mmCIF file with all atom_site columns, C-alpha atoms in Angstrom:
data_model
loop_
_atom_site.group_PDB
_atom_site.id
_atom_site.type_symbol
_atom_site.label_atom_id
_atom_site.label_alt_id
_atom_site.label_comp_id
_atom_site.label_asym_id
_atom_site.label_entity_id
_atom_site.label_seq_id
_atom_site.pdbx_PDB_ins_code
_atom_site.Cartn_x
_atom_site.Cartn_y
_atom_site.Cartn_z
_atom_site.occupancy
_atom_site.B_iso_or_equiv
_atom_site.pdbx_formal_charge
_atom_site.auth_seq_id
_atom_site.auth_comp_id
_atom_site.auth_asym_id
_atom_site.auth_atom_id
_atom_site.pdbx_PDB_model_num
ATOM 1   C CA . MET A 1 1   ? 0.000   0.000  0.000   1.00 75.00 ? 1   MET A CA 1
ATOM 2   C CA . PRO A 1 2   ? 1.376   3.440  -0.886  1.00 85.00 ? 2   PRO A CA 1
ATOM 3   C CA . ASP A 1 3   ? 2.861   5.473  1.945   1.00 94.00 ? 3   ASP A CA 1
ATOM 4   C CA . PHE A 1 4   ? 0.543   8.459  1.556   1.00 96.00 ? 4   PHE A CA 1
ATOM 5   C CA . LYS A 1 5   ? 1.952   10.291 4.560   1.00 96.00 ? 5   LYS A CA 1
ATOM 6   C CA . THR A 1 6   ? 5.426   10.339 2.989   1.00 97.00 ? 6   THR A CA 1
ATOM 7   C CA . MET A 1 7   ? 3.963   11.237 -0.412  1.00 97.00 ? 7   MET A CA 1
ATOM 8   C CA . ARG A 1 8   ? 2.086   14.131 1.179   1.00 97.00 ? 8   ARG A CA 1
ATOM 9   C CA . GLN A 1 9   ? 5.222   15.448 2.868   1.00 97.00 ? 9   GLN A CA 1
ATOM 10  C CA . ASN A 1 10  ? 7.128   15.132 -0.408  1.00 97.00 ? 10  ASN A CA 1
ATOM 11  C CA . MET A 1 11  ? 4.382   17.167 -2.080  1.00 97.00 ? 11  MET A CA 1
ATOM 12  C CA . VAL A 1 12  ? 4.783   19.935 0.485   1.00 97.00 ? 12  VAL A CA 1
ATOM 13  C CA . ASP A 1 13  ? 8.579   19.848 0.359   1.00 97.00 ? 13  ASP A CA 1
ATOM 14  C CA . GLY A 1 14  ? 8.861   19.529 -3.419  1.00 97.00 ? 14  GLY A CA 1
ATOM 15  C CA . GLN A 1 15  ? 5.920   21.567 -4.736  1.00 97.00 ? 15  GLN A CA 1
ATOM 16  C CA . VAL A 1 16  ? 4.495   23.865 -2.049  1.00 97.00 ? 16  VAL A CA 1
ATOM 17  C CA . LEU A 1 17  ? 7.554   25.283 -0.283  1.00 96.00 ? 17  LEU A CA 1
ATOM 18  C CA . PRO A 1 18  ? 9.607   25.868 -3.481  1.00 95.00 ? 18  PRO A CA 1
ATOM 19  C CA . ASN A 1 19  ? 6.619   27.858 -4.790  1.00 92.00 ? 19  ASN A CA 1
ATOM 20  C CA . GLN A 1 20  ? 7.247   30.417 -2.022  1.00 93.00 ? 20  GLN A CA 1
ATOM 21  C CA . ILE A 1 21  ? 4.119   29.517 -0.052  1.00 96.00 ? 21  ILE A CA 1
ATOM 22  C CA . LYS A 1 22  ? 4.632   31.030 3.401   1.00 95.00 ? 22  LYS A CA 1
ATOM 23  C CA . HIS A 1 23  ? 1.183   30.876 5.044   1.00 97.00 ? 23  HIS A CA 1
ATOM 24  C CA . LYS A 1 24  ? 2.006   28.561 7.970   1.00 97.00 ? 24  LYS A CA 1
ATOM 25  C CA . ALA A 1 25  ? -1.553  27.412 8.629   1.00 97.00 ? 25  ALA A CA 1
ATOM 26  C CA . LEU A 1 26  ? -2.006  26.588 4.934   1.00 98.00 ? 26  LEU A CA 1
ATOM 27  C CA . ILE A 1 27  ? 1.218   24.563 4.875   1.00 98.00 ? 27  ILE A CA 1
ATOM 28  C CA . GLY A 1 28  ? 0.006   22.704 7.957   1.00 98.00 ? 28  GLY A CA 1
ATOM 29  C CA . ALA A 1 29  ? -3.393  22.012 6.402   1.00 98.00 ? 29  ALA A CA 1
ATOM 30  C CA . LEU A 1 30  ? -1.801  20.673 3.211   1.00 98.00 ? 30  LEU A CA 1
ATOM 31  C CA . SER A 1 31  ? 0.497   18.474 5.300   1.00 98.00 ? 31  SER A CA 1
ATOM 32  C CA . ASP A 1 32  ? -2.339  17.061 7.403   1.00 97.00 ? 32  ASP A CA 1
ATOM 33  C CA . THR A 1 33  ? -5.156  16.549 4.874   1.00 98.00 ? 33  THR A CA 1
ATOM 34  C CA . PRO A 1 34  ? -5.302  13.135 3.137   1.00 98.00 ? 34  PRO A CA 1
ATOM 35  C CA . ARG A 1 35  ? -5.560  14.251 -0.484  1.00 98.00 ? 35  ARG A CA 1
ATOM 36  C CA . GLU A 1 36  ? -5.939  10.624 -1.562  1.00 98.00 ? 36  GLU A CA 1
ATOM 37  C CA . ALA A 1 37  ? -9.364  10.463 0.117   1.00 98.00 ? 37  ALA A CA 1
ATOM 38  C CA . PHE A 1 38  ? -10.822 12.873 -2.452  1.00 98.00 ? 38  PHE A CA 1
ATOM 39  C CA . VAL A 1 39  ? -10.150 10.847 -5.617  1.00 97.00 ? 39  VAL A CA 1
ATOM 40  C CA . ASP A 1 40  ? -11.204 7.454  -6.968  1.00 96.00 ? 40  ASP A CA 1
ATOM 41  C CA . GLU A 1 41  ? -9.157  4.382  -6.169  1.00 95.00 ? 41  GLU A CA 1
ATOM 42  C CA . ASP A 1 42  ? -7.444  4.266  -9.576  1.00 95.00 ? 42  ASP A CA 1
ATOM 43  C CA . LYS A 1 43  ? -6.116  7.821  -9.107  1.00 96.00 ? 43  LYS A CA 1
ATOM 44  C CA . LYS A 1 44  ? -4.743  7.543  -5.577  1.00 96.00 ? 44  LYS A CA 1
ATOM 45  C CA . SER A 1 45  ? -1.261  6.477  -6.688  1.00 94.00 ? 45  SER A CA 1
ATOM 46  C CA . TYR A 1 46  ? -0.602  9.814  -8.416  1.00 95.00 ? 46  TYR A CA 1
ATOM 47  C CA . VAL A 1 47  ? -2.796  12.159 -6.382  1.00 97.00 ? 47  VAL A CA 1
ATOM 48  C CA . TYR A 1 48  ? 0.313   13.892 -5.005  1.00 97.00 ? 48  TYR A CA 1
ATOM 49  C CA . SER A 1 49  ? 1.783   14.576 -8.444  1.00 95.00 ? 49  SER A CA 1
ATOM 50  C CA . ASP A 1 50  ? 1.715   18.133 -9.760  1.00 90.00 ? 50  ASP A CA 1
ATOM 51  C CA . SER A 1 51  ? -1.299  17.599 -12.005 1.00 94.00 ? 51  SER A CA 1
ATOM 52  C CA . HIS A 1 52  ? -5.015  18.353 -12.164 1.00 96.00 ? 52  HIS A CA 1
ATOM 53  C CA . ILE A 1 53  ? -6.924  15.158 -11.370 1.00 97.00 ? 53  ILE A CA 1
ATOM 54  C CA . GLU A 1 54  ? -10.500 14.622 -12.507 1.00 96.00 ? 54  GLU A CA 1
ATOM 55  C CA . VAL A 1 55  ? -12.974 13.754 -9.760  1.00 96.00 ? 55  VAL A CA 1
ATOM 56  C CA . GLY A 1 56  ? -16.057 13.525 -11.996 1.00 89.00 ? 56  GLY A CA 1
ATOM 57  C CA . ALA A 1 57  ? -18.638 15.782 -13.686 1.00 82.00 ? 57  ALA A CA 1
ATOM 58  C CA . GLU A 1 58  ? -15.914 17.930 -15.310 1.00 89.00 ? 58  GLU A CA 1
ATOM 59  C CA . ARG A 1 59  ? -14.456 18.735 -11.900 1.00 93.00 ? 59  ARG A CA 1
ATOM 60  C CA . PHE A 1 60  ? -10.798 18.515 -10.992 1.00 96.00 ? 60  PHE A CA 1
ATOM 61  C CA . LEU A 1 61  ? -8.603  18.404 -7.953  1.00 97.00 ? 61  LEU A CA 1
ATOM 62  C CA . ILE A 1 62  ? -6.429  21.363 -8.937  1.00 96.00 ? 62  ILE A CA 1
ATOM 63  C CA . GLY A 1 63  ? -2.672  20.804 -8.903  1.00 96.00 ? 63  GLY A CA 1
ATOM 64  C CA . VAL A 1 64  ? -1.353  21.736 -5.484  1.00 97.00 ? 64  VAL A CA 1
ATOM 65  C CA . ARG A 1 65  ? 1.049   24.469 -6.626  1.00 96.00 ? 65  ARG A CA 1
ATOM 66  C CA . VAL A 1 66  ? -1.760  26.442 -8.255  1.00 97.00 ? 66  VAL A CA 1
ATOM 67  C CA . PHE A 1 67  ? -4.231  25.610 -5.488  1.00 98.00 ? 67  PHE A CA 1
ATOM 68  C CA . ALA A 1 68  ? -1.847  26.709 -2.735  1.00 98.00 ? 68  ALA A CA 1
ATOM 69  C CA . GLY A 1 69  ? -1.010  29.901 -4.623  1.00 98.00 ? 69  GLY A CA 1
ATOM 70  C CA . LEU A 1 70  ? -4.693  30.810 -4.914  1.00 98.00 ? 70  LEU A CA 1
ATOM 71  C CA . VAL A 1 71  ? -5.398  30.121 -1.245  1.00 98.00 ? 71  VAL A CA 1
ATOM 72  C CA . GLU A 1 72  ? -2.344  32.024 -0.035  1.00 98.00 ? 72  GLU A CA 1
ATOM 73  C CA . GLY A 1 73  ? -3.387  34.960 -2.199  1.00 98.00 ? 73  GLY A CA 1
ATOM 74  C CA . LEU A 1 74  ? -6.694  35.032 -0.306  1.00 98.00 ? 74  LEU A CA 1
ATOM 75  C CA . ALA A 1 75  ? -4.837  35.469 3.008   1.00 98.00 ? 75  ALA A CA 1
ATOM 76  C CA . PRO A 1 76  ? -7.517  33.520 4.924   1.00 98.00 ? 76  PRO A CA 1
ATOM 77  C CA . SER A 1 77  ? -7.790  34.036 8.672   1.00 97.00 ? 77  SER A CA 1
ATOM 78  C CA . ALA A 1 78  ? -9.500  32.279 11.558  1.00 97.00 ? 78  ALA A CA 1
ATOM 79  C CA . GLU A 1 79  ? -12.356 34.826 11.635  1.00 98.00 ? 79  GLU A CA 1
ATOM 80  C CA . ASP A 1 80  ? -13.257 34.516 7.937   1.00 98.00 ? 80  ASP A CA 1
ATOM 81  C CA . VAL A 1 81  ? -16.383 33.066 6.340   1.00 98.00 ? 81  VAL A CA 1
ATOM 82  C CA . ALA A 1 82  ? -15.449 31.358 3.065   1.00 98.00 ? 82  ALA A CA 1
ATOM 83  C CA . LEU A 1 83  ? -17.162 30.115 -0.096  1.00 98.00 ? 83  LEU A CA 1
ATOM 84  C CA . ASP A 1 84  ? -15.573 27.317 -2.148  1.00 98.00 ? 84  ASP A CA 1
ATOM 85  C CA . VAL A 1 85  ? -17.079 27.395 -5.658  1.00 98.00 ? 85  VAL A CA 1
ATOM 86  C CA . GLY A 1 86  ? -16.960 24.160 -7.655  1.00 97.00 ? 86  GLY A CA 1
ATOM 87  C CA . CYS A 1 87  ? -15.831 22.273 -4.573  1.00 97.00 ? 87  CYS A CA 1
ATOM 88  C CA . GLY A 1 88  ? -15.904 18.851 -6.260  1.00 97.00 ? 88  GLY A CA 1
ATOM 89  C CA . THR A 1 89  ? -15.337 16.178 -3.648  1.00 98.00 ? 89  THR A CA 1
ATOM 90  C CA . GLY A 1 90  ? -14.480 18.773 -1.021  1.00 98.00 ? 90  GLY A CA 1
ATOM 91  C CA . TYR A 1 91  ? -10.682 18.992 -0.791  1.00 98.00 ? 91  TYR A CA 1
ATOM 92  C CA . GLY A 1 92  ? -10.606 22.788 -1.001  1.00 98.00 ? 92  GLY A CA 1
ATOM 93  C CA . THR A 1 93  ? -13.484 23.029 1.451   1.00 98.00 ? 93  THR A CA 1
ATOM 94  C CA . VAL A 1 94  ? -11.565 20.935 3.987   1.00 98.00 ? 94  VAL A CA 1
ATOM 95  C CA . ILE A 1 95  ? -8.375  22.979 3.548   1.00 98.00 ? 95  ILE A CA 1
ATOM 96  C CA . LEU A 1 96  ? -10.296 26.228 4.003   1.00 98.00 ? 96  LEU A CA 1
ATOM 97  C CA . SER A 1 97  ? -12.080 24.794 7.056   1.00 98.00 ? 97  SER A CA 1
ATOM 98  C CA . LYS A 1 98  ? -8.699  24.573 8.778   1.00 98.00 ? 98  LYS A CA 1
ATOM 99  C CA . LEU A 1 99  ? -7.974  28.227 8.014   1.00 98.00 ? 99  LEU A CA 1
ATOM 100 C CA . CYS A 1 100 ? -11.377 29.907 8.404   1.00 98.00 ? 100 CYS A CA 1
ATOM 101 C CA . ALA A 1 101 ? -14.254 30.079 10.876  1.00 98.00 ? 101 ALA A CA 1
ATOM 102 C CA . MET A 1 102 ? -16.886 28.712 8.463   1.00 98.00 ? 102 MET A CA 1
ATOM 103 C CA . VAL A 1 103 ? -16.867 27.346 4.915   1.00 98.00 ? 103 VAL A CA 1
ATOM 104 C CA . VAL A 1 104 ? -19.589 26.656 2.379   1.00 98.00 ? 104 VAL A CA 1
ATOM 105 C CA . GLY A 1 105 ? -18.637 24.415 -0.540  1.00 98.00 ? 105 GLY A CA 1
ATOM 106 C CA . ILE A 1 106 ? -21.030 24.669 -3.474  1.00 98.00 ? 106 ILE A CA 1
ATOM 107 C CA . GLU A 1 107 ? -21.543 22.190 -6.318  1.00 97.00 ? 107 GLU A CA 1
ATOM 108 C CA . ASP A 1 108 ? -24.279 21.706 -8.894  1.00 95.00 ? 108 ASP A CA 1
ATOM 109 C CA . ASP A 1 109 ? -23.753 17.943 -9.189  1.00 95.00 ? 109 ASP A CA 1
ATOM 110 C CA . PRO A 1 110 ? -25.634 16.009 -6.459  1.00 96.00 ? 110 PRO A CA 1
ATOM 111 C CA . THR A 1 111 ? -23.238 13.060 -6.590  1.00 97.00 ? 111 THR A CA 1
ATOM 112 C CA . LEU A 1 112 ? -20.269 15.301 -5.846  1.00 97.00 ? 112 LEU A CA 1
ATOM 113 C CA . VAL A 1 113 ? -22.190 17.079 -3.089  1.00 98.00 ? 113 VAL A CA 1
ATOM 114 C CA . GLY A 1 114 ? -22.866 13.684 -1.524  1.00 98.00 ? 114 GLY A CA 1
ATOM 115 C CA . ARG A 1 115 ? -19.208 12.664 -1.716  1.00 98.00 ? 115 ARG A CA 1
ATOM 116 C CA . ALA A 1 116 ? -18.035 15.979 -0.281  1.00 98.00 ? 116 ALA A CA 1
ATOM 117 C CA . SER A 1 117 ? -20.564 15.807 2.562   1.00 98.00 ? 117 SER A CA 1
ATOM 118 C CA . ALA A 1 118 ? -19.524 12.258 3.416   1.00 98.00 ? 118 ALA A CA 1
ATOM 119 C CA . LEU A 1 119 ? -15.845 13.232 3.535   1.00 98.00 ? 119 LEU A CA 1
ATOM 120 C CA . LEU A 1 120 ? -16.560 16.230 5.750   1.00 98.00 ? 120 LEU A CA 1
ATOM 121 C CA . THR A 1 121 ? -18.232 13.827 8.173   1.00 98.00 ? 121 THR A CA 1
ATOM 122 C CA . GLU A 1 122 ? -15.495 11.207 7.875   1.00 98.00 ? 122 GLU A CA 1
ATOM 123 C CA . LEU A 1 123 ? -12.778 13.779 8.559   1.00 98.00 ? 123 LEU A CA 1
ATOM 124 C CA . GLU A 1 124 ? -14.785 15.262 11.444  1.00 98.00 ? 124 GLU A CA 1
ATOM 125 C CA . ILE A 1 125 ? -14.976 18.731 9.923   1.00 98.00 ? 125 ILE A CA 1
ATOM 126 C CA . ASP A 1 126 ? -17.690 20.567 11.844  1.00 97.00 ? 126 ASP A CA 1
ATOM 127 C CA . ASN A 1 127 ? -17.327 24.110 10.485  1.00 98.00 ? 127 ASN A CA 1
ATOM 128 C CA . ALA A 1 128 ? -18.029 23.387 6.804   1.00 98.00 ? 128 ALA A CA 1
ATOM 129 C CA . VAL A 1 129 ? -20.925 22.181 4.657   1.00 98.00 ? 129 VAL A CA 1
ATOM 130 C CA . ALA A 1 130 ? -21.347 21.124 1.034   1.00 98.00 ? 130 ALA A CA 1
ATOM 131 C CA . VAL A 1 131 ? -24.487 22.411 -0.685  1.00 98.00 ? 131 VAL A CA 1
ATOM 132 C CA . GLN A 1 132 ? -26.047 21.949 -4.100  1.00 97.00 ? 132 GLN A CA 1
ATOM 133 C CA . GLY A 1 133 ? -26.719 24.953 -6.315  1.00 95.00 ? 133 GLY A CA 1
ATOM 134 C CA . ALA A 1 134 ? -25.953 26.660 -9.596  1.00 93.00 ? 134 ALA A CA 1
ATOM 135 C CA . LEU A 1 135 ? -22.337 27.752 -9.465  1.00 93.00 ? 135 LEU A CA 1
ATOM 136 C CA . GLY A 1 136 ? -22.718 31.010 -11.356 1.00 90.00 ? 136 GLY A CA 1
ATOM 137 C CA . GLY A 1 137 ? -24.915 32.522 -8.678  1.00 89.00 ? 137 GLY A CA 1
ATOM 138 C CA . GLY A 1 138 ? -22.583 31.851 -5.785  1.00 94.00 ? 138 GLY A CA 1
ATOM 139 C CA . TYR A 1 139 ? -24.492 31.157 -2.554  1.00 96.00 ? 139 TYR A CA 1
ATOM 140 C CA . SER A 1 140 ? -26.240 34.267 -1.326  1.00 96.00 ? 140 SER A CA 1
ATOM 141 C CA . ARG A 1 141 ? -27.836 32.527 1.665   1.00 95.00 ? 141 ARG A CA 1
ATOM 142 C CA . GLU A 1 142 ? -24.612 32.725 3.714   1.00 96.00 ? 142 GLU A CA 1
ATOM 143 C CA . ALA A 1 143 ? -23.223 35.913 2.127   1.00 97.00 ? 143 ALA A CA 1
ATOM 144 C CA . PRO A 1 144 ? -21.331 38.127 2.568   1.00 98.00 ? 144 PRO A CA 1
ATOM 145 C CA . TYR A 1 145 ? -18.057 36.200 2.422   1.00 98.00 ? 145 TYR A CA 1
ATOM 146 C CA . ASN A 1 146 ? -14.608 37.301 3.469   1.00 98.00 ? 146 ASN A CA 1
ATOM 147 C CA . VAL A 1 147 ? -13.042 34.725 1.144   1.00 98.00 ? 147 VAL A CA 1
ATOM 148 C CA . ILE A 1 148 ? -14.251 33.177 -2.133  1.00 98.00 ? 148 ILE A CA 1
ATOM 149 C CA . LEU A 1 149 ? -12.198 30.497 -3.901  1.00 98.00 ? 149 LEU A CA 1
ATOM 150 C CA . VAL A 1 150 ? -13.170 29.475 -7.448  1.00 98.00 ? 150 VAL A CA 1
ATOM 151 C CA . GLU A 1 151 ? -11.832 26.019 -8.329  1.00 97.00 ? 151 GLU A CA 1
ATOM 152 C CA . GLY A 1 152 ? -11.537 26.237 -12.089 1.00 96.00 ? 152 GLY A CA 1
ATOM 153 C CA . ALA A 1 153 ? -10.916 28.697 -14.911 1.00 97.00 ? 153 ALA A CA 1
ATOM 154 C CA . LEU A 1 154 ? -13.636 31.171 -15.919 1.00 96.00 ? 154 LEU A CA 1
ATOM 155 C CA . PRO A 1 155 ? -13.913 33.389 -18.999 1.00 94.00 ? 155 PRO A CA 1
ATOM 156 C CA . GLN A 1 156 ? -14.254 36.479 -16.768 1.00 93.00 ? 156 GLN A CA 1
ATOM 157 C CA . VAL A 1 157 ? -14.661 37.562 -13.170 1.00 93.00 ? 157 VAL A CA 1
ATOM 158 C CA . PRO A 1 158 ? -18.254 36.646 -12.161 1.00 90.00 ? 158 PRO A CA 1
ATOM 159 C CA . VAL A 1 159 ? -20.144 39.837 -11.272 1.00 90.00 ? 159 VAL A CA 1
ATOM 160 C CA . GLN A 1 160 ? -22.867 38.227 -9.154  1.00 90.00 ? 160 GLN A CA 1
ATOM 161 C CA . MET A 1 161 ? -20.312 36.423 -7.041  1.00 93.00 ? 161 MET A CA 1
ATOM 162 C CA . VAL A 1 162 ? -18.088 39.470 -6.538  1.00 94.00 ? 162 VAL A CA 1
ATOM 163 C CA . GLU A 1 163 ? -21.093 41.259 -5.081  1.00 95.00 ? 163 GLU A CA 1
ATOM 164 C CA . GLN A 1 164 ? -21.280 38.588 -2.359  1.00 97.00 ? 164 GLN A CA 1
ATOM 165 C CA . LEU A 1 165 ? -17.916 39.719 -0.947  1.00 98.00 ? 165 LEU A CA 1
ATOM 166 C CA . ALA A 1 166 ? -17.920 41.435 2.428   1.00 98.00 ? 166 ALA A CA 1
ATOM 167 C CA . ASP A 1 167 ? -16.169 44.765 2.926   1.00 98.00 ? 167 ASP A CA 1
ATOM 168 C CA . GLY A 1 168 ? -12.498 43.792 2.854   1.00 98.00 ? 168 GLY A CA 1
ATOM 169 C CA . GLY A 1 169 ? -13.354 40.483 1.166   1.00 98.00 ? 169 GLY A CA 1
ATOM 170 C CA . ARG A 1 170 ? -11.155 38.682 -1.364  1.00 98.00 ? 170 ARG A CA 1
ATOM 171 C CA . MET A 1 171 ? -11.861 36.365 -4.306  1.00 98.00 ? 171 MET A CA 1
ATOM 172 C CA . ALA A 1 172 ? -9.279  34.199 -6.071  1.00 98.00 ? 172 ALA A CA 1
ATOM 173 C CA . VAL A 1 173 ? -10.171 33.043 -9.583  1.00 97.00 ? 173 VAL A CA 1
ATOM 174 C CA . VAL A 1 174 ? -8.216  31.959 -12.658 1.00 97.00 ? 174 VAL A CA 1
ATOM 175 C CA . VAL A 1 175 ? -9.419  33.963 -15.658 1.00 96.00 ? 175 VAL A CA 1
ATOM 176 C CA . ASN A 1 176 ? -8.933  32.488 -19.125 1.00 94.00 ? 176 ASN A CA 1
ATOM 177 C CA . GLN A 1 177 ? -7.964  35.501 -21.201 1.00 92.00 ? 177 GLN A CA 1
ATOM 178 C CA . GLY A 1 178 ? -7.747  33.426 -24.385 1.00 89.00 ? 178 GLY A CA 1
ATOM 179 C CA . ARG A 1 179 ? -4.807  32.450 -26.584 1.00 88.00 ? 179 ARG A CA 1
ATOM 180 C CA . GLY A 1 180 ? -3.373  30.297 -23.806 1.00 89.00 ? 180 GLY A CA 1
ATOM 181 C CA . LEU A 1 181 ? -3.166  33.083 -21.209 1.00 95.00 ? 181 LEU A CA 1
ATOM 182 C CA . TYR A 1 182 ? -4.559  32.175 -17.802 1.00 97.00 ? 182 TYR A CA 1
ATOM 183 C CA . GLU A 1 183 ? -4.299  34.732 -15.009 1.00 97.00 ? 183 GLU A CA 1
ATOM 184 C CA . ALA A 1 184 ? -4.787  33.817 -11.362 1.00 98.00 ? 184 ALA A CA 1
ATOM 185 C CA . THR A 1 185 ? -6.556  36.962 -10.240 1.00 98.00 ? 185 THR A CA 1
ATOM 186 C CA . LEU A 1 186 ? -7.251  38.371 -6.781  1.00 98.00 ? 186 LEU A CA 1
ATOM 187 C CA . VAL A 1 187 ? -10.367 40.540 -6.556  1.00 97.00 ? 187 VAL A CA 1
ATOM 188 C CA . THR A 1 188 ? -10.799 42.720 -3.459  1.00 98.00 ? 188 THR A CA 1
ATOM 189 C CA . ARG A 1 189 ? -13.672 44.784 -2.110  1.00 97.00 ? 189 ARG A CA 1
ATOM 190 C CA . VAL A 1 190 ? -13.353 47.948 -0.005  1.00 96.00 ? 190 VAL A CA 1
ATOM 191 C CA . GLY A 1 191 ? -16.741 49.462 0.705   1.00 94.00 ? 191 GLY A CA 1
ATOM 192 C CA . GLY A 1 192 ? -18.471 49.851 -2.644  1.00 90.00 ? 192 GLY A CA 1
ATOM 193 C CA . SER A 1 193 ? -15.209 49.771 -4.611  1.00 94.00 ? 193 SER A CA 1
ATOM 194 C CA . PHE A 1 194 ? -13.524 46.779 -6.202  1.00 94.00 ? 194 PHE A CA 1
ATOM 195 C CA . GLY A 1 195 ? -9.979  46.183 -7.369  1.00 96.00 ? 195 GLY A CA 1
ATOM 196 C CA . SER A 1 196 ? -8.001  43.347 -8.905  1.00 96.00 ? 196 SER A CA 1
ATOM 197 C CA . ARG A 1 197 ? -4.452  42.238 -9.472  1.00 97.00 ? 197 ARG A CA 1
ATOM 198 C CA . VAL A 1 198 ? -2.794  39.232 -11.097 1.00 97.00 ? 198 VAL A CA 1
ATOM 199 C CA . LEU A 1 199 ? -1.177  36.835 -8.637  1.00 97.00 ? 199 LEU A CA 1
ATOM 200 C CA . PHE A 1 200 ? 0.519   34.589 -11.221 1.00 97.00 ? 200 PHE A CA 1
ATOM 201 C CA . ASN A 1 201 ? -0.072  32.917 -14.570 1.00 97.00 ? 201 ASN A CA 1
ATOM 202 C CA . SER A 1 202 ? -1.130  29.277 -14.658 1.00 95.00 ? 202 SER A CA 1
ATOM 203 C CA . ALA A 1 203 ? -3.689  27.213 -16.558 1.00 95.00 ? 203 ALA A CA 1
ATOM 204 C CA . VAL A 1 204 ? -6.353  25.173 -14.777 1.00 96.00 ? 204 VAL A CA 1
ATOM 205 C CA . PRO A 1 205 ? -9.299  23.207 -16.223 1.00 96.00 ? 205 PRO A CA 1
ATOM 206 C CA . PRO A 1 206 ? -12.440 25.242 -16.947 1.00 96.00 ? 206 PRO A CA 1
ATOM 207 C CA . LEU A 1 207 ? -15.301 25.341 -14.459 1.00 95.00 ? 207 LEU A CA 1
ATOM 208 C CA . PRO A 1 208 ? -18.609 24.823 -16.312 1.00 90.00 ? 208 PRO A CA 1
ATOM 209 C CA . GLY A 1 209 ? -21.789 26.620 -15.389 1.00 82.00 ? 209 GLY A CA 1
ATOM 210 C CA . PHE A 1 210 ? -20.776 30.220 -16.013 1.00 81.00 ? 210 PHE A CA 1
ATOM 211 C CA . SER A 1 211 ? -22.215 32.261 -18.857 1.00 71.00 ? 211 SER A CA 1
ATOM 212 C CA . VAL A 1 212 ? -20.465 35.288 -20.305 1.00 68.00 ? 212 VAL A CA 1
ATOM 213 C CA . SER A 1 213 ? -22.110 38.497 -19.090 1.00 67.00 ? 213 SER A CA 1
ATOM 214 C CA . PRO A 1 214 ? -21.232 42.208 -19.158 1.00 57.00 ? 214 PRO A CA 1
ATOM 215 C CA . VAL A 1 215 ? -17.669 42.564 -17.955 1.00 58.00 ? 215 VAL A CA 1
ATOM 216 C CA . PHE A 1 216 ? -17.137 43.734 -14.374 1.00 60.00 ? 216 PHE A CA 1
ATOM 217 C CA . THR A 1 217 ? -15.516 47.167 -14.264 1.00 60.00 ? 217 THR A CA 1
ATOM 218 C CA . PHE A 1 218 ? -12.897 47.738 -11.588 1.00 62.00 ? 218 PHE A CA 1
#
């Protein structure tokens, strides 16, 4: 049987730390969370490789270097309420649960919601839930959010979701600008004003369920 604990530590040492990830609680969460639990049996042997791994319904476990970079960019804290959009089987939701006060993971596929919910129970995570809903609308019931993580590439920053940010809130999303350019973007809200900056460039699989609408103006 694979030594997942050693594989997990190798992932942190070989992929996370060299990528200049410095958020200590995030590094601890990545070291402690059994990534292998979130994929099918035939994918467990390479779940700690630096690749995007499909978990079903056009959802992917994002490669850890990109994932960690997005989460660190959000600067999550223990007082934050977070939304994990396109949570898949719940890996990102679990990681955020170890960094934030409360997390909502949203998925539109009921099978994935069921798997994520079961893993939250199995891992004894009591400050996070997985809910079913259309991804493009976010989840207004628990808004506003201090932190929103989007687990997949979108054609543009989603306006409706940005509006669910609290004052001082942050959203991390990879925007597909076309022609092979993918920008990991941090959106911030201060009062009624919004700003954005590019964290890094890296491609991730697209997240379905988002239609192109009038572009958000920063």
